Structure formats: structure tokens, C-alpha cells
Amino acid sequence: VPVVAGLEYTLETRIRTLWLDPGLGLARRVLRTARLWRGERAMAETLRRVAGVQFNGFPAYDAHARGLLRPFLYLDNRMTPALMATPDEMVSRADRLRAGAPLRLIHSGRLEPMKGAQDLLPVMRALAALGVDATLDIYGAGSLAADIRAGLDAFDGRVRLHGPVDFETELVPISRTQADVFLSCHRQSDPSCTYLEAMGCGLAMVGYANRMWARLSAESRSGQVAPLGKVRALAECLAAWDRDRAALVASAETGLLYARQHDFPTEFDARMAHLRDCAGRD
């Protein structure tokens, strides 16, 4: 029976995630890192023997695809055609931006150190120092939620923290009609579906140069990329868009087009076709 493997986390991402775990001491981190290295060699040998490998995201594909039989790249996300931003919504957002209204930033996800949530408020402070009028709505929960909540008073209502909301019935409509830019502070290179989903909602995307977002930004020719961990640089990307609203609108439109080309049904159908090929079926 043909076997098809699936992979999405690179060794680098797994090690980075391990070392960001506050519950692990130094000795356990070192021990588990050594185990990851040994496991990587065994996994590479396994991948060479299977009928095919499906890679979720660019980093894993770039790291392992060479020399494999039937490597396949896909971009996992939850966006169906019905969830994509509509032409009317794009026009409404563009008109508002061209009129000079304050930038509306949004962030959603787990509020954890490994997700970079500790940089959200510093980015807003840097934006204020640059003279950029912007708001930020944060949706999510996690170990950093209390710290973020404690820092909200300094922003006079310009930053708001919300709990997790349903993706399809709440987050998507909010993103499509009440936001302009998705602010990602994610430092890991895992293939987060957030990028494509935000683009599908018609949002311009700005984030750190992890291997996933840097490559996706280049492939889609949309968004902005800042050096890893450089809060000021991330704020400067947003400030550039604040000055050049036409570039911001164009980036959102280009990103939406790319997201439409990689919606869930398209990616799913391509994966099924790959499985049929691996099984020797038409």
C-alpha cells in the first residue's frame, strides 16, 4: 500500500518552539534538542522511502523536498470563496483609507511568547512615536493576555483586547469590514494559516521575516516584511503605508487575489489529486 507522509514544521521551528517553552529548564531543553536532531535524521530517511510527501508551507518544502519522490506543496487555510472579501467591501475600505482615516490594525491568535504577542503593544508605542494615528484590536487568549490588558490604559482606548471569537461567523466579518491591516509579530516559521486568511479578508499584511511570511510575501507580491524581532522596523512599515495609502490599498488587493487562488477548496482538490497520483490512480 503506498504511503504518503505529511510535514509542516521544520527542525528549526521545532527547536525554536522548544526553547521558548517557559516550563522547561535548561537541561531538559538541551536533552530534547538532541532528541529532535536524532529524530530529524530518521525522518529524512523515512521521507525518501514513501510514495509522496505533502508539505504544508514553504519552509518545510524548501528544507526537505529535494530528492524526494512526488513532493507536493500546499497552503493550508480555512477560507472558502464565500468567506473572501467582496468587491464592495474592498471599495469601502479603500475609500476610507484614501480619505486619510486612522489605520485600523487587527491581530488574532494565541497570546503567547512563541507567537510574538509580547511585541503588539511595543509596536503601537513605536507607531505613536512616529506620529501615526492607528487603533489595534486584539482577539485571542493566552499567557500574555494579563500583561497586555494591564498595558491598555496607556493607549487611551486605541488598543482593545477581546477574547477569542468564532472564525467564520465573527472574526472573518470583523476583518472584512472593521480593519485595514493585519499585524503579525510571529517569529516562528511554521505555516500559520493566519496569513492567507487575513489576505482573503482583504487585509494588508505586515509581519516579521520568518521563513514562512517572508516567502509568502514574495510569492504573493503583497504585504511588508520587517527584520525578526525589530519592533521599530515593523512600526516603520506601517508608517510607510500610513503615508502612502495607495500602496496600502494595492497590497491588500494583490494579497486578496493570491488568497483566492489558494482557497480551501482549491488546495484540498490539489491534495486529493496528489494522493491519487501517489496511489497510481487517475
Short mmCIF file of C-alpha atoms in Angstrom, two decimals:
data_model
loop_
_atom_site.label_atom_id
_atom_site.label_comp_id
_atom_site.label_asym_id
_atom_site.label_seq_id
_atom_site.Cartn_x
_atom_site.Cartn_y
_atom_site.Cartn_z
CA VAL A 1 0.00 0.00 0.00
CA PRO A 2 1.51 3.37 -0.99
CA VAL A 3 2.28 5.62 1.96
CA VAL A 4 2.13 9.42 1.74
CA ALA A 5 3.69 11.49 4.53
CA GLY A 6 2.77 14.97 5.70
CA LEU A 7 5.09 17.60 7.15
CA GLU A 8 4.77 21.24 8.16
CA TYR A 9 7.28 22.05 10.93
CA THR A 10 10.97 22.33 10.11
CA LEU A 11 13.63 21.31 12.60
CA GLU A 12 14.46 24.99 13.12
CA THR A 13 10.86 25.80 14.05
CA ARG A 14 10.57 22.85 16.41
CA ILE A 15 13.79 23.82 18.19
CA ARG A 16 12.77 27.49 18.45
CA THR A 17 9.39 26.47 19.86
CA LEU A 18 11.09 24.19 22.38
CA TRP A 19 13.39 26.93 23.64
CA LEU A 20 10.52 29.37 24.04
CA ASP A 21 8.68 26.99 26.39
CA PRO A 22 8.89 28.66 29.83
CA GLY A 23 8.04 25.38 31.53
CA LEU A 24 11.30 23.72 30.52
CA GLY A 25 14.60 24.14 32.31
CA LEU A 26 17.94 24.36 30.54
CA ALA A 27 18.82 20.67 30.95
CA ARG A 28 15.50 19.48 29.54
CA ARG A 29 15.78 21.91 26.63
CA VAL A 30 19.23 20.61 25.72
CA LEU A 31 18.11 16.98 26.03
CA ARG A 32 15.03 17.49 23.90
CA THR A 33 17.01 19.43 21.30
CA ALA A 34 19.37 16.47 20.95
CA ARG A 35 16.39 14.16 20.50
CA LEU A 36 14.98 16.44 17.80
CA TRP A 37 18.27 16.30 15.90
CA ARG A 38 18.33 12.50 16.05
CA GLY A 39 14.70 12.31 15.02
CA GLU A 40 15.34 14.60 12.08
CA ARG A 41 17.80 12.16 10.55
CA ALA A 42 15.38 9.27 10.95
CA MET A 43 12.54 11.31 9.47
CA ALA A 44 14.61 12.30 6.44
CA GLU A 45 15.30 8.63 5.74
CA THR A 46 11.60 7.81 6.05
CA LEU A 47 10.62 10.58 3.64
CA ARG A 48 12.93 9.14 1.00
CA ARG A 49 11.09 5.81 1.13
CA VAL A 50 7.44 6.88 0.92
CA ALA A 51 5.36 7.29 -2.25
CA GLY A 52 4.94 11.02 -1.74
CA VAL A 53 5.12 13.84 0.77
CA GLN A 54 2.66 16.69 1.26
CA PHE A 55 4.29 19.81 2.69
CA ASN A 56 2.18 22.47 4.35
CA GLY A 57 4.00 25.73 3.74
CA PHE A 58 7.18 26.90 2.08
CA PRO A 59 9.72 26.30 4.90
CA ALA A 60 9.19 22.53 5.18
CA TYR A 61 9.02 22.16 1.40
CA ASP A 62 12.23 24.13 0.88
CA ALA A 63 14.02 22.16 3.59
CA HIS A 64 13.07 18.63 2.50
CA ALA A 65 11.59 18.41 -1.00
CA ARG A 66 14.81 17.95 -2.95
CA GLY A 67 15.43 14.34 -3.90
CA LEU A 68 12.03 13.06 -2.77
CA LEU A 69 9.50 11.16 -4.83
CA ARG A 70 6.42 13.28 -5.56
CA PRO A 71 6.90 16.20 -3.15
CA PHE A 72 3.82 18.42 -3.03
CA LEU A 73 3.41 21.93 -1.63
CA TYR A 74 0.10 23.26 -0.32
CA LEU A 75 -1.00 26.23 1.78
CA ASP A 76 -3.48 25.22 4.45
CA ASN A 77 -6.24 27.68 5.34
CA ARG A 78 -9.97 27.84 6.09
CA MET A 79 -11.07 30.39 3.50
CA THR A 80 -13.80 29.31 1.10
CA PRO A 81 -14.92 31.53 -1.80
CA ALA A 82 -17.93 32.65 0.26
CA LEU A 83 -15.66 33.93 3.05
CA MET A 84 -13.49 36.11 0.82
CA ALA A 85 -13.78 39.90 0.95
CA THR A 86 -16.32 41.23 -1.54
CA PRO A 87 -15.67 43.94 -4.16
CA ASP A 88 -17.96 46.34 -2.28
CA GLU A 89 -16.04 45.77 0.96
CA MET A 90 -12.74 46.41 -0.78
CA VAL A 91 -14.05 49.64 -2.31
CA SER A 92 -15.42 50.82 1.04
CA ARG A 93 -12.12 50.14 2.80
CA ALA A 94 -10.11 51.81 0.02
CA ASP A 95 -12.31 54.91 0.07
CA ARG A 96 -11.88 55.22 3.81
CA LEU A 97 -8.11 54.86 3.59
CA ARG A 98 -7.79 57.35 0.75
CA ALA A 99 -9.76 59.83 2.83
CA GLY A 100 -6.98 59.70 5.44
CA ALA A 101 -8.85 57.89 8.22
CA PRO A 102 -6.74 56.35 11.02
CA LEU A 103 -5.29 52.92 10.28
CA ARG A 104 -7.28 50.09 11.83
CA LEU A 105 -4.95 47.25 12.83
CA ILE A 106 -6.11 43.81 13.88
CA HIS A 107 -4.38 40.80 15.42
CA SER A 108 -5.81 37.40 16.23
CA GLY A 109 -4.29 34.26 17.67
CA ARG A 110 -2.79 32.77 20.79
CA LEU A 111 -1.29 35.41 23.04
CA GLU A 112 1.91 33.51 23.77
CA PRO A 113 5.63 34.38 23.63
CA MET A 114 6.20 31.90 20.80
CA LYS A 115 3.60 33.83 18.79
CA GLY A 116 5.28 37.18 19.41
CA ALA A 117 2.31 38.67 21.26
CA GLN A 118 4.71 40.49 23.59
CA ASP A 119 5.52 42.86 20.69
CA LEU A 120 1.97 44.06 19.99
CA LEU A 121 1.92 46.94 22.48
CA PRO A 122 5.53 47.98 21.75
CA VAL A 123 4.62 48.28 18.06
CA MET A 124 1.75 50.59 18.99
CA ARG A 125 4.07 52.69 21.16
CA ALA A 126 6.52 52.93 18.28
CA LEU A 127 3.71 53.98 15.94
CA ALA A 128 2.70 56.75 18.33
CA ALA A 129 6.31 57.94 18.46
CA LEU A 130 6.29 58.08 14.66
CA GLY A 131 3.14 60.18 14.70
CA VAL A 132 0.89 57.50 13.19
CA ASP A 133 -2.77 57.61 14.19
CA ALA A 134 -3.86 53.97 14.48
CA THR A 135 -6.00 51.60 16.51
CA LEU A 136 -5.40 47.93 17.29
CA ASP A 137 -7.98 45.28 18.09
CA ILE A 138 -6.52 42.08 19.55
CA TYR A 139 -8.54 38.84 19.51
CA GLY A 140 -7.26 35.87 21.47
CA ALA A 141 -6.25 34.40 24.80
CA GLY A 142 -3.07 33.09 26.35
CA SER A 143 -0.41 33.54 28.99
CA LEU A 144 0.33 37.12 27.89
CA ALA A 145 -3.29 38.30 27.99
CA ALA A 146 -2.99 39.70 31.52
CA ASP A 147 0.16 41.66 30.65
CA ILE A 148 -1.49 43.09 27.55
CA ARG A 149 -4.62 44.02 29.48
CA ALA A 150 -2.51 45.75 32.12
CA GLY A 151 -0.92 47.92 29.45
CA LEU A 152 -4.09 49.07 27.72
CA ASP A 153 -4.64 52.22 29.78
CA ALA A 154 -1.57 53.84 28.25
CA PHE A 155 -3.26 53.90 24.85
CA ASP A 156 -6.46 55.80 25.74
CA GLY A 157 -8.75 53.29 24.06
CA ARG A 158 -6.71 52.97 20.87
CA VAL A 159 -5.84 49.36 21.74
CA ARG A 160 -8.62 46.94 22.66
CA LEU A 161 -8.34 43.35 23.87
CA HIS A 162 -11.11 40.89 23.02
CA GLY A 163 -11.46 37.22 23.81
CA PRO A 164 -11.38 34.51 21.14
CA VAL A 165 -14.27 34.65 18.66
CA ASP A 166 -15.67 32.20 16.14
CA PHE A 167 -13.67 32.27 12.95
CA GLU A 168 -16.38 32.08 10.30
CA THR A 169 -19.22 33.99 11.94
CA GLU A 170 -17.28 36.69 13.81
CA LEU A 171 -13.57 37.05 13.03
CA VAL A 172 -13.97 36.97 9.25
CA PRO A 173 -16.80 39.56 9.10
CA ILE A 174 -14.93 41.81 11.54
CA SER A 175 -11.74 41.55 9.49
CA ARG A 176 -13.56 42.27 6.25
CA THR A 177 -15.42 45.35 7.47
CA GLN A 178 -13.67 46.80 10.54
CA ALA A 179 -9.93 46.51 9.85
CA ASP A 180 -7.32 47.56 7.31
CA VAL A 181 -4.08 45.79 8.26
CA PHE A 182 -3.26 42.52 10.00
CA LEU A 183 -0.36 43.00 12.39
CA SER A 184 1.67 39.81 12.81
CA CYS A 185 4.53 39.65 15.30
CA HIS A 186 5.06 35.93 14.74
CA ARG A 187 8.73 34.94 14.86
CA GLN A 188 8.40 31.23 14.14
CA SER A 189 8.48 29.81 10.61
CA ASP A 190 5.51 27.48 10.98
CA PRO A 191 2.92 27.68 8.17
CA SER A 192 0.31 29.67 10.06
CA CYS A 193 -2.96 29.81 8.16
CA THR A 194 -3.48 33.33 9.53
CA TYR A 195 -1.51 34.90 6.68
CA LEU A 196 -3.71 33.64 3.87
CA GLU A 197 -6.88 34.05 5.90
CA ALA A 198 -6.11 37.70 6.62
CA MET A 199 -5.27 38.29 2.97
CA GLY A 200 -8.54 36.62 2.00
CA CYS A 201 -10.38 39.10 4.22
CA GLY A 202 -8.87 41.90 2.15
CA LEU A 203 -6.37 42.96 4.78
CA ALA A 204 -2.90 44.21 4.01
CA MET A 205 -0.38 42.12 5.91
CA VAL A 206 2.72 43.19 7.82
CA GLY A 207 4.95 40.85 9.79
CA TYR A 208 8.40 39.68 10.76
CA ALA A 209 10.70 37.97 8.28
CA ASN A 210 10.20 34.42 9.45
CA ARG A 211 10.74 31.90 6.66
CA MET A 212 7.03 31.44 6.02
CA TRP A 213 5.90 35.05 5.85
CA ALA A 214 8.98 36.28 4.01
CA ARG A 215 8.46 33.68 1.28
CA LEU A 216 4.68 34.12 1.15
CA SER A 217 5.04 37.89 0.87
CA ALA A 218 7.45 37.45 -2.04
CA GLU A 219 5.31 34.83 -3.77
CA SER A 220 2.12 36.87 -3.43
CA ARG A 221 3.88 40.19 -4.10
CA SER A 222 1.96 41.68 -1.21
CA GLY A 223 2.49 42.79 2.35
CA GLN A 224 5.55 44.11 4.13
CA VAL A 225 8.33 42.26 5.91
CA ALA A 226 10.41 43.55 8.84
CA PRO A 227 13.56 42.00 10.34
CA LEU A 228 12.84 39.44 13.05
CA GLY A 229 12.20 41.00 16.43
CA LYS A 230 12.69 44.58 15.25
CA VAL A 231 9.66 46.37 16.67
CA ARG A 232 10.70 49.76 15.32
CA ALA A 233 11.11 48.35 11.81
CA LEU A 234 7.64 46.81 11.97
CA ALA A 235 6.21 50.17 13.00
CA GLU A 236 8.10 51.89 10.20
CA CYS A 237 6.50 49.54 7.67
CA LEU A 238 3.10 50.64 8.93
CA ALA A 239 4.15 54.29 8.94
CA ALA A 240 5.17 53.98 5.29
CA TRP A 241 1.69 52.69 4.46
CA ASP A 242 0.16 55.49 6.50
CA ARG A 243 1.95 57.98 4.26
CA ASP A 244 1.23 56.07 1.04
CA ARG A 245 -2.36 54.91 1.23
CA ALA A 246 -2.38 53.93 -2.47
CA ALA A 247 0.39 51.39 -1.79
CA LEU A 248 -1.57 50.04 1.18
CA VAL A 249 -4.72 49.59 -0.91
CA ALA A 250 -2.76 47.95 -3.73
CA SER A 251 -1.09 45.50 -1.34
CA ALA A 252 -4.46 44.45 0.08
CA GLU A 253 -5.89 43.91 -3.39
CA THR A 254 -2.89 41.87 -4.54
CA GLY A 255 -2.99 39.74 -1.40
CA LEU A 256 -6.69 39.05 -1.85
CA LEU A 257 -6.10 37.85 -5.41
CA TYR A 258 -3.42 35.42 -4.19
CA ALA A 259 -5.65 34.15 -1.39
CA ARG A 260 -8.44 33.48 -3.86
CA GLN A 261 -6.06 31.36 -5.91
CA HIS A 262 -5.27 29.27 -2.81
CA ASP A 263 -8.65 28.97 -1.09
CA PHE A 264 -9.54 25.83 0.85
CA PRO A 265 -11.40 24.00 -1.96
CA THR A 266 -8.55 24.64 -4.41
CA GLU A 267 -5.87 23.43 -2.01
CA PHE A 268 -7.96 20.42 -0.95
CA ASP A 269 -8.65 19.33 -4.53
CA ALA A 270 -4.96 19.61 -5.39
CA ARG A 271 -4.04 17.48 -2.38
CA MET A 272 -6.54 14.80 -3.40
CA ALA A 273 -5.14 14.79 -6.94
CA HIS A 274 -1.66 14.32 -5.50
CA LEU A 275 -2.84 11.38 -3.39
CA ARG A 276 -4.41 9.75 -6.44
CA ASP A 277 -1.14 10.19 -8.30
CA CYS A 278 0.79 8.59 -5.43
CA ALA A 279 -1.67 5.67 -5.46
CA GLY A 280 -1.28 5.23 -9.21
CA ARG A 281 -4.87 6.19 -9.95
CA ASP A 282 -6.15 8.68 -12.49
#
